[in-house]
C-alpha cells in the first residue's frame, strides 16, 4: 500500500495550514494517525507525547548526528553530535547557563537592559507600543551576546547574519542559494570571531568564549568553539524573542488570569511554563533513524527523518487535562516538551525563562494597566518558529 493511501491525514498536512493554527490538525493526527507520513516535506510526524519521549530519549536509534542544514552551516557542534562528543561540548558550554551564575553574572545586566528597552517603549508618550520588536528581540540578542562574550557593537551584524541562517534553515525544499546564503553568514561570523577571541585570550572577561579559549584541560579547538558558539547564538535569538512575545500575548489575552499569574514569583514562573506549553516557540525536534525500526507498528526506514511535534505533545490529553485551555494554575504545565527532552534538552532554557520573567515584571511595573491593543492584536504564526507578528499593547499612565 502506498504511504499516501496508508496515511490520508498526513497526506493533507500543509505547512501553510500548520503556520496558521496547528493544534486542530495535531488533535486529528494524534487521534487517528499518531505516526504519519507528510509527503509535503517527505518526513514522519509524531503527535503523541509518549512516542516523542521514547524517540528523544533514544539517541542510538534516533540521532541528530546526521547530514542536516544546521550541520552544513554551523559545522559539528552539540546539536549535531551524540555520545561522548556531545556531552563534552555541552559540559564545556553549560556553566554560564546555571541558575546561580545567571543570577550573579547575568541578572543585573539583564534588568538594566530591560529597563532601558521598556523606557524606550514608553518614551513617545502615546501609551501604546509594540513589544516584540522593541523589547523581546533586542533583549534576546543582548543576553546571548553578553553570555557568549561577543561585543554589543556587533549586534547589528549578528542580527543580519541571523536572518540568513533562519532563511536557510526554513528551507525544507533545499534551495541551494538559500543554503549558500546561510553558509556565507556562518563563515562571516567565524571570521568576525577571530579578533574577538584574540582579545579574550589577552584579556579574559569571564564570558563563555573567554572561558573556552582560556581552557587548558582538554580544550575545544578553534573550529569546535566557532561551531558551538554558532549554535548557541542561533539557538538564543529568535527562540527567546518568540518565547517572550508568546508569553506576553498568551497572558494578556487572558486578562482574567493576570491576578493569579502576578500573585507571587512562583505563580509567575508557573504561568510562564503554561505559556510555553500552550504556545511553544519551537514546534519540532527532528531525528534521523539509524536503522530500520518501527513506531507503533509503523515501519520507519534507516535514514528517514522523524519530526517530534512538540506543540502536539503539549496538548496531548493523555497527559494534560483539557489541553486546549490556557490555565496559569495548571500544576503540571512544566511537563511540556517545549525545550525538548533528553541529551539535547535546551542549553539556554534557564536564561530564556529568566529573560521572559524580567520582561514581564518590568512591563507590569512600568506600564500600569498593561493590556493588548484591541485594534491591533496578532495571533502567533509559524510552523517551525511560532510567534505573533507583533504584540501591540497599551497602558494607562
Ligand atoms: C538563551 C536562549 C537559548 C539558547 C542559548 C539556546 C540554545 C540551545 C542549544 C545550544 C541547544 C542544543 C542543545 C544540545 O544539542 O545539547 C538547544 C536546544 C533546544 N532549544 Fe534552545 N536555546 C535558547 C532558547 C530556547 C527557547 C526559548 C526555546 C523554545 C521555547 C528553545 C527550544 C529548544 C529546543 C526544542 C531544543 C532541542 C532541539 C532538539 O532536541 O532537536 N530554546 N537550545
Short mmCIF file of C-alpha atoms and ligand atoms in Angstrom, two decimals:
data_model
loop_
_atom_site.label_atom_id
_atom_site.label_comp_id
_atom_site.label_asym_id
_atom_site.label_seq_id
_atom_site.Cartn_x
_atom_site.Cartn_y
_atom_site.Cartn_z
CA UNK A 1 0.00 0.00 0.00
CA UNK A 2 1.34 3.43 -0.90
CA UNK A 3 2.16 5.70 2.03
CA UNK A 4 -0.14 8.38 0.71
CA UNK A 5 -3.04 5.89 0.99
CA UNK A 6 -1.98 4.49 4.31
CA UNK A 7 -1.71 7.96 5.91
CA UNK A 8 -4.54 10.03 4.40
CA UNK A 9 -4.47 12.70 7.13
CA UNK A 10 -0.72 13.11 6.81
CA UNK A 11 -1.13 13.44 3.05
CA UNK A 12 -3.27 16.52 3.64
CA UNK A 13 -0.95 18.26 6.11
CA UNK A 14 0.30 21.55 4.67
CA UNK A 15 2.93 23.70 6.33
CA UNK A 16 0.87 26.74 5.37
CA UNK A 17 -2.06 25.43 7.47
CA UNK A 18 0.19 24.49 10.38
CA UNK A 19 1.55 28.03 10.35
CA UNK A 20 -1.93 29.44 10.95
CA UNK A 21 -3.24 27.03 13.61
CA UNK A 22 -1.52 23.66 14.07
CA UNK A 23 -3.49 22.48 17.10
CA UNK A 24 -6.71 21.15 15.49
CA UNK A 25 -4.54 19.40 12.87
CA UNK A 26 -2.38 17.86 15.62
CA UNK A 27 -5.51 16.74 17.51
CA UNK A 28 -6.78 14.86 14.44
CA UNK A 29 -3.41 13.25 13.79
CA UNK A 30 -2.91 12.31 17.44
CA UNK A 31 -6.26 10.55 17.44
CA UNK A 32 -6.20 8.87 14.02
CA UNK A 33 -2.61 8.76 12.70
CA UNK A 34 -0.22 9.40 15.60
CA UNK A 35 2.69 8.30 13.42
CA UNK A 36 2.12 9.75 9.98
CA UNK A 37 3.96 10.45 6.74
CA UNK A 38 3.83 14.03 5.47
CA UNK A 39 4.54 13.98 1.72
CA UNK A 40 4.90 17.77 1.52
CA UNK A 41 8.22 17.56 3.39
CA UNK A 42 8.92 13.81 2.99
CA UNK A 43 9.20 13.28 6.74
CA UNK A 44 7.41 11.47 9.54
CA UNK A 45 5.38 13.40 12.13
CA UNK A 46 4.76 12.19 15.68
CA UNK A 47 1.94 13.78 17.67
CA UNK A 48 1.71 11.67 20.85
CA UNK A 49 3.76 12.78 23.83
CA UNK A 50 4.81 9.23 24.84
CA UNK A 51 6.15 8.45 21.37
CA UNK A 52 8.19 11.66 21.39
CA UNK A 53 9.64 10.90 24.82
CA UNK A 54 10.73 7.48 23.57
CA UNK A 55 12.34 8.89 20.40
CA UNK A 56 14.09 11.83 22.06
CA UNK A 57 15.47 9.59 24.80
CA UNK A 58 16.93 7.05 22.40
CA UNK A 59 19.89 8.73 20.62
CA UNK A 60 21.24 5.36 19.45
CA UNK A 61 18.18 4.78 17.33
CA UNK A 62 17.10 8.37 16.61
CA UNK A 63 20.06 10.63 16.13
CA UNK A 64 20.96 14.25 15.38
CA UNK A 65 24.37 13.04 14.21
CA UNK A 66 23.43 13.05 10.53
CA UNK A 67 23.63 15.33 7.50
CA UNK A 68 21.43 18.39 8.03
CA UNK A 69 21.25 22.05 7.07
CA UNK A 70 22.25 23.03 10.59
CA UNK A 71 25.39 20.91 10.30
CA UNK A 72 26.16 22.20 6.79
CA UNK A 73 26.00 25.74 8.06
CA UNK A 74 27.45 25.62 11.54
CA UNK A 75 29.65 22.51 11.40
CA UNK A 76 29.86 19.85 14.10
CA UNK A 77 28.50 21.04 17.46
CA UNK A 78 26.45 19.82 20.42
CA UNK A 79 23.20 19.75 18.46
CA UNK A 80 24.59 17.54 15.66
CA UNK A 81 26.59 15.06 17.71
CA UNK A 82 25.69 12.29 20.14
CA UNK A 83 27.50 10.33 22.85
CA UNK A 84 30.77 11.47 24.46
CA UNK A 85 31.43 14.23 21.89
CA UNK A 86 28.06 15.86 22.53
CA UNK A 87 28.45 15.52 26.30
CA UNK A 88 31.91 17.12 26.14
CA UNK A 89 30.67 20.11 24.11
CA UNK A 90 27.66 20.63 26.31
CA UNK A 91 29.60 20.34 29.59
CA UNK A 92 32.07 22.96 28.40
CA UNK A 93 29.26 25.37 27.50
CA UNK A 94 26.93 24.79 30.46
CA UNK A 95 28.47 26.87 33.31
CA UNK A 96 27.16 30.34 32.30
CA UNK A 97 23.65 28.89 31.94
CA UNK A 98 23.47 27.57 35.52
CA UNK A 99 20.79 29.34 37.52
CA UNK A 100 23.22 30.55 40.21
CA UNK A 101 25.67 32.01 37.68
CA UNK A 102 22.81 33.60 35.76
CA UNK A 103 21.60 35.26 38.96
CA UNK A 104 25.03 36.66 39.82
CA UNK A 105 26.53 37.37 36.38
CA UNK A 106 23.61 37.99 34.02
CA UNK A 107 20.62 39.20 36.04
CA UNK A 108 21.86 42.72 36.95
CA UNK A 109 22.81 43.46 33.32
CA UNK A 110 19.59 41.94 32.08
CA UNK A 111 17.46 44.07 34.42
CA UNK A 112 19.26 47.25 33.35
CA UNK A 113 18.84 46.44 29.67
CA UNK A 114 15.16 45.56 30.01
CA UNK A 115 14.51 48.77 31.99
CA UNK A 116 16.19 50.71 29.18
CA UNK A 117 14.15 48.99 26.48
CA UNK A 118 10.85 49.41 28.31
CA UNK A 119 11.68 53.09 28.90
CA UNK A 120 12.20 53.30 25.13
CA UNK A 121 8.79 51.69 24.58
CA UNK A 122 7.19 54.32 26.87
CA UNK A 123 9.15 57.25 25.54
CA UNK A 124 6.80 58.55 22.88
CA UNK A 125 4.06 59.19 25.47
CA UNK A 126 1.34 57.71 23.32
CA UNK A 127 0.72 54.92 25.88
CA UNK A 128 0.90 52.33 23.18
CA UNK A 129 3.77 50.30 21.76
CA UNK A 130 4.90 47.04 20.19
CA UNK A 131 6.65 44.57 22.49
CA UNK A 132 8.17 42.00 20.12
CA UNK A 133 10.44 44.19 18.06
CA UNK A 134 11.15 46.89 20.65
CA UNK A 135 11.75 44.67 23.68
CA UNK A 136 11.75 40.90 23.01
CA UNK A 137 14.16 40.78 20.05
CA UNK A 138 16.71 43.28 21.44
CA UNK A 139 16.73 41.62 24.87
CA UNK A 140 17.27 38.18 23.33
CA UNK A 141 20.19 39.49 21.26
CA UNK A 142 21.70 41.41 24.13
CA UNK A 143 21.52 38.43 26.51
CA UNK A 144 23.04 35.83 24.23
CA UNK A 145 25.83 38.14 23.06
CA UNK A 146 26.63 39.03 26.68
CA UNK A 147 26.75 35.41 27.82
CA UNK A 148 28.96 34.46 24.88
CA UNK A 149 31.24 37.49 25.31
CA UNK A 150 30.65 39.00 21.86
CA UNK A 151 30.89 42.81 21.97
CA UNK A 152 27.49 44.51 21.80
CA UNK A 153 28.86 46.64 18.96
CA UNK A 154 28.37 43.51 16.80
CA UNK A 155 24.60 43.47 17.44
CA UNK A 156 23.60 44.80 14.01
CA UNK A 157 25.85 42.40 12.11
CA UNK A 158 24.70 39.42 14.19
CA UNK A 159 21.10 40.38 13.53
CA UNK A 160 21.77 40.37 9.79
CA UNK A 161 23.58 37.02 9.85
CA UNK A 162 20.73 35.60 11.86
CA UNK A 163 18.24 36.40 9.10
CA UNK A 164 20.38 34.44 6.62
CA UNK A 165 20.62 31.46 9.00
CA UNK A 166 16.87 31.47 9.59
CA UNK A 167 16.06 31.55 5.87
CA UNK A 168 18.49 28.69 5.18
CA UNK A 169 17.06 26.57 7.99
CA UNK A 170 13.43 27.09 7.00
CA UNK A 171 14.41 25.94 3.52
CA UNK A 172 12.85 22.45 3.58
CA UNK A 173 12.81 22.49 -0.23
CA UNK A 174 16.63 22.50 -0.25
CA UNK A 175 17.11 25.65 -2.42
CA UNK A 176 20.91 25.74 -2.94
CA UNK A 177 21.02 29.57 -3.00
CA UNK A 178 19.44 29.80 0.44
CA UNK A 179 21.84 27.16 1.74
CA UNK A 180 24.79 29.09 0.37
CA UNK A 181 23.44 32.27 1.96
CA UNK A 182 23.32 30.61 5.40
CA UNK A 183 26.79 29.12 4.96
CA UNK A 184 28.17 32.51 3.89
CA UNK A 185 26.75 34.15 7.02
CA UNK A 186 28.23 31.41 9.23
CA UNK A 187 31.63 31.88 7.60
CA UNK A 188 31.41 35.65 8.12
CA UNK A 189 30.62 35.02 11.79
CA UNK A 190 33.70 32.76 12.01
CA UNK A 191 35.92 35.50 10.58
CA UNK A 192 34.44 38.13 12.92
CA UNK A 193 35.11 35.81 15.86
CA UNK A 194 38.88 35.66 15.26
CA UNK A 195 39.78 39.13 16.61
CA UNK A 196 37.26 38.75 19.44
CA UNK A 197 38.93 35.51 20.52
CA UNK A 198 42.40 37.04 20.28
CA UNK A 199 41.26 39.91 22.53
CA UNK A 200 39.74 37.47 25.06
CA UNK A 201 42.99 35.45 25.14
CA UNK A 202 44.86 38.61 26.09
CA UNK A 203 42.17 39.93 28.40
CA UNK A 204 39.77 37.25 29.74
CA UNK A 205 36.39 38.61 30.89
CA UNK A 206 34.61 35.58 32.41
CA UNK A 207 32.26 35.17 29.43
CA UNK A 208 31.65 31.78 27.81
CA UNK A 209 34.01 32.41 24.87
CA UNK A 210 36.63 33.67 27.27
CA UNK A 211 36.31 30.51 29.41
CA UNK A 212 36.53 28.33 26.31
CA UNK A 213 39.65 29.99 24.87
CA UNK A 214 41.40 30.03 28.26
CA UNK A 215 40.50 26.40 29.00
CA UNK A 216 43.67 24.29 29.24
CA UNK A 217 42.14 20.96 30.27
CA UNK A 218 41.11 19.12 27.11
CA UNK A 219 40.32 22.42 25.35
CA UNK A 220 38.00 22.69 22.35
CA UNK A 221 39.68 23.53 19.05
CA UNK A 222 39.05 26.92 17.42
CA UNK A 223 36.69 25.18 14.98
CA UNK A 224 34.76 23.49 17.80
CA UNK A 225 34.45 26.81 19.63
CA UNK A 226 33.16 28.52 16.48
CA UNK A 227 30.57 25.81 15.76
CA UNK A 228 29.26 25.62 19.31
CA UNK A 229 29.16 29.43 19.58
CA UNK A 230 27.14 29.50 16.37
CA UNK A 231 24.51 27.05 17.64
CA UNK A 232 24.25 28.94 20.93
CA UNK A 233 23.88 32.23 19.11
CA UNK A 234 21.37 30.83 16.66
CA UNK A 235 19.51 29.00 19.45
CA UNK A 236 19.22 32.10 21.60
CA UNK A 237 17.79 34.78 19.32
CA UNK A 238 14.50 34.06 17.56
CA UNK A 239 13.55 31.33 20.03
CA UNK A 240 13.71 33.65 23.02
CA UNK A 241 12.21 36.58 21.15
CA UNK A 242 9.29 34.28 20.29
CA UNK A 243 9.03 32.86 23.79
CA UNK A 244 8.77 36.35 25.29
CA UNK A 245 6.29 37.51 22.64
CA UNK A 246 4.16 34.35 23.04
CA UNK A 247 4.18 34.66 26.83
CA UNK A 248 3.13 38.32 26.73
CA UNK A 249 0.45 37.58 24.13
CA UNK A 250 -0.91 34.49 25.93
CA UNK A 251 -1.09 36.19 29.33
CA UNK A 252 -2.53 39.45 28.04
CA UNK A 253 -5.14 37.52 26.02
CA UNK A 254 -6.36 36.10 29.33
CA UNK A 255 -6.71 39.21 31.48
CA UNK A 256 -8.92 37.31 33.96
CA UNK A 257 -5.86 35.18 34.88
CA UNK A 258 -3.35 38.02 35.29
CA UNK A 259 -4.10 38.47 39.00
CA UNK A 260 -3.19 34.85 39.68
CA UNK A 261 -0.09 34.97 37.47
CA UNK A 262 1.19 38.08 39.23
CA UNK A 263 0.35 36.97 42.78
CA UNK A 264 3.83 35.63 43.58
CA UNK A 265 7.13 34.80 41.97
CA UNK A 266 6.24 31.09 41.95
CA UNK A 267 2.86 31.84 40.36
CA UNK A 268 4.54 33.83 37.58
CA UNK A 269 7.08 31.06 36.98
CA UNK A 270 4.24 28.53 36.67
CA UNK A 271 2.31 30.88 34.38
CA UNK A 272 5.37 31.15 32.13
CA UNK A 273 5.52 27.34 31.96
CA UNK A 274 1.88 27.36 30.87
CA UNK A 275 2.66 29.85 28.10
CA UNK A 276 5.48 27.54 26.98
CA UNK A 277 3.11 24.56 26.98
CA UNK A 278 0.26 26.33 25.23
CA UNK A 279 2.21 28.14 22.51
CA UNK A 280 5.78 26.82 22.16
CA UNK A 281 8.19 28.95 20.16
CA UNK A 282 9.87 25.90 18.60
CA UNK A 283 7.39 23.44 17.15
CA UNK A 284 9.51 20.42 16.34
CA UNK A 285 12.63 18.41 17.13
CA UNK A 286 13.91 16.27 14.25
CA UNK A 287 15.78 12.96 14.44
CA UNK A 288 17.11 10.56 11.83
CA UNK A 289 16.58 6.78 12.22
CA UNK A 290 19.95 4.99 12.45
CA UNK A 291 18.44 1.68 11.27
CA UNK A 292 15.14 0.26 10.10
CA UNK A 293 12.73 0.32 13.02
CA UNK A 294 9.09 0.91 13.85
CA UNK A 295 6.99 3.22 16.00
CA UNK A 296 3.52 1.98 16.98
CA UNK A 297 3.87 -0.72 14.33
CA UNK A 298 4.65 1.80 11.57
CA UNK A 299 7.89 0.90 9.77
CA UNK A 300 10.47 3.71 9.67
CA UNK A 301 13.39 3.14 7.30
CA UNK A 302 17.02 3.84 8.16
CA UNK A 303 17.89 7.44 7.24
CA UNK A 304 14.32 8.73 7.37
CA UNK A 305 13.60 11.82 9.45
CA UNK A 306 11.07 11.83 12.27
CA UNK A 307 9.69 15.17 13.47
CA UNK A 308 8.59 15.23 17.10
CA UNK A 309 5.83 17.86 17.02
CA UNK A 310 6.40 19.48 20.39
CA UNK A 311 3.27 21.63 20.29
CA UNK A 312 1.24 18.43 19.79
CA UNK A 313 2.93 16.74 22.78
CA UNK A 314 2.00 19.76 24.90
CA UNK A 315 -1.67 19.31 24.14
CA UNK A 316 -1.83 15.55 24.50
CA UNK A 317 -4.98 14.89 26.55
CA UNK A 318 -3.47 11.71 27.98
CA UNK A 319 -1.12 13.95 29.99
CA UNK A 320 -2.75 17.40 30.15
CA UNK A 321 -6.37 17.73 31.24
CA UNK A 322 -8.48 19.87 28.90
CA UNK A 323 -5.27 20.62 26.98
CA UNK A 324 -6.52 23.46 24.78
CA UNK A 325 -7.49 25.52 27.84
CA UNK A 326 -4.90 28.11 28.90
CA UNK A 327 -4.65 27.85 32.69
CA UNK A 328 -1.91 29.65 34.60
CA UNK A 329 -2.57 27.42 37.62
CA UNK A 330 -2.10 24.15 35.76
CA UNK A 331 0.01 22.12 38.18
CA UNK A 332 1.79 20.02 35.53
CA UNK A 333 2.36 22.81 32.98
CA UNK A 334 6.11 22.29 33.38
CA UNK A 335 5.81 18.83 31.81
CA UNK A 336 5.71 20.46 28.37
CA UNK A 337 8.33 19.44 25.81
CA UNK A 338 8.96 22.98 24.55
CA UNK A 339 12.67 22.74 25.34
CA UNK A 340 12.70 19.09 24.16
CA UNK A 341 13.92 16.31 26.46
CA UNK A 342 16.94 14.04 26.79
CA UNK A 343 20.56 14.82 25.92
CA UNK A 344 19.64 17.73 23.64
CA UNK A 345 17.43 19.46 26.21
CA UNK A 346 17.78 23.17 25.51
CA UNK A 347 21.01 24.61 26.86
CA UNK A 348 19.55 28.11 27.14
CA UNK A 349 16.28 27.23 28.91
CA UNK A 350 17.22 28.87 32.27
CA UNK A 351 18.32 32.07 30.53
CA UNK A 352 15.23 32.20 28.31
CA UNK A 353 12.98 31.71 31.35
CA UNK A 354 14.81 34.46 33.23
CA UNK A 355 14.59 36.88 30.30
CA UNK A 356 10.86 36.25 29.98
CA UNK A 357 10.26 36.81 33.69
CA UNK A 358 12.27 40.04 33.81
CA UNK A 359 10.50 41.42 30.71
CA UNK A 360 7.03 40.64 32.10
CA UNK A 361 7.84 42.02 35.57
CA UNK A 362 9.28 45.20 34.10
CA UNK A 363 6.39 45.75 31.70
CA UNK A 364 3.89 45.39 34.53
CA UNK A 365 5.90 47.65 36.84
CA UNK A 366 6.42 50.43 34.28
CA UNK A 367 3.19 50.22 32.26
CA UNK A 368 0.23 50.20 34.68
CA UNK A 369 -2.95 48.70 33.27
CA UNK A 370 -0.97 46.92 30.54
CA UNK A 371 -3.29 45.24 28.03
CA UNK A 372 -3.40 44.15 24.38
CA UNK A 373 -4.38 46.90 21.97
CA UNK A 374 -7.84 45.64 20.90
CA UNK A 375 -7.45 47.22 17.46
CA UNK A 376 -4.16 45.53 16.61
CA UNK A 377 -3.73 42.13 18.27
CA UNK A 378 -1.95 39.46 16.30
CA UNK A 379 -2.10 35.74 16.94
CA UNK A 380 1.09 33.62 16.82
CA UNK A 381 2.01 32.33 13.39
CA UNK A 382 4.56 29.85 12.01
CA UNK A 383 5.06 26.11 11.57
CA UNK A 384 8.63 25.85 12.91
CA UNK A 385 9.31 29.05 14.85
CA UNK A 386 6.00 30.35 16.09
CA UNK A 387 5.36 33.86 17.33
CA UNK A 388 2.95 36.77 16.90
CA UNK A 389 3.99 39.10 14.07
CA UNK A 390 3.54 41.90 16.62
CA UNK A 391 2.33 42.32 20.19
CA UNK A 392 0.74 45.77 20.35
CA UNK A 393 -0.05 46.86 23.87
CA UNK A 394 -1.46 49.93 25.60
CA UNK A 395 -1.36 51.15 29.20
CA UNK A 396 -2.75 53.91 31.43
CA UNK A 397 -0.09 56.38 32.54
C1 LIG B 1 19.04 31.94 25.70
C2 LIG B 1 18.28 31.31 24.85
C3 LIG B 1 18.60 29.98 24.23
C4 LIG B 1 19.80 29.40 23.92
C5 LIG B 1 21.19 29.98 24.13
C6 LIG B 1 19.52 28.10 23.36
C7 LIG B 1 20.47 27.20 22.93
C8 LIG B 1 20.21 25.89 22.60
C9 LIG B 1 21.22 24.92 22.26
C10 LIG B 1 22.70 25.20 22.21
C11 LIG B 1 20.59 23.75 22.02
C12 LIG B 1 21.25 22.44 21.64
C13 LIG B 1 21.47 21.64 22.89
C14 LIG B 1 22.04 20.28 22.61
O1 LIG B 1 22.02 19.83 21.48
O2 LIG B 1 22.53 19.64 23.54
C15 LIG B 1 19.17 23.96 22.19
C16 LIG B 1 18.21 23.01 22.03
C17 LIG B 1 16.89 23.31 22.00
N1 LIG B 1 16.29 24.51 22.29
FE1 LIG B 1 17.20 26.18 22.89
N2 LIG B 1 18.15 27.92 23.33
C18 LIG B 1 17.55 29.04 23.84
C19 LIG B 1 16.21 29.28 23.96
C20 LIG B 1 15.23 28.41 23.55
C21 LIG B 1 13.82 28.68 23.58
C22 LIG B 1 13.19 29.96 24.09
C23 LIG B 1 13.18 27.58 23.10
C24 LIG B 1 11.72 27.31 22.92
C25 LIG B 1 10.79 27.76 23.74
C26 LIG B 1 14.21 26.61 22.77
C27 LIG B 1 13.97 25.33 22.28
C28 LIG B 1 14.94 24.38 22.10
C29 LIG B 1 14.63 23.02 21.71
C30 LIG B 1 13.26 22.46 21.40
C31 LIG B 1 15.86 22.35 21.65
C32 LIG B 1 16.10 20.88 21.33
C33 LIG B 1 16.11 20.63 19.86
C34 LIG B 1 16.25 19.16 19.60
O3 LIG B 1 16.40 18.35 20.53
O4 LIG B 1 16.17 18.79 18.42
N3 LIG B 1 15.44 27.15 23.04
N4 LIG B 1 18.96 25.27 22.56
#
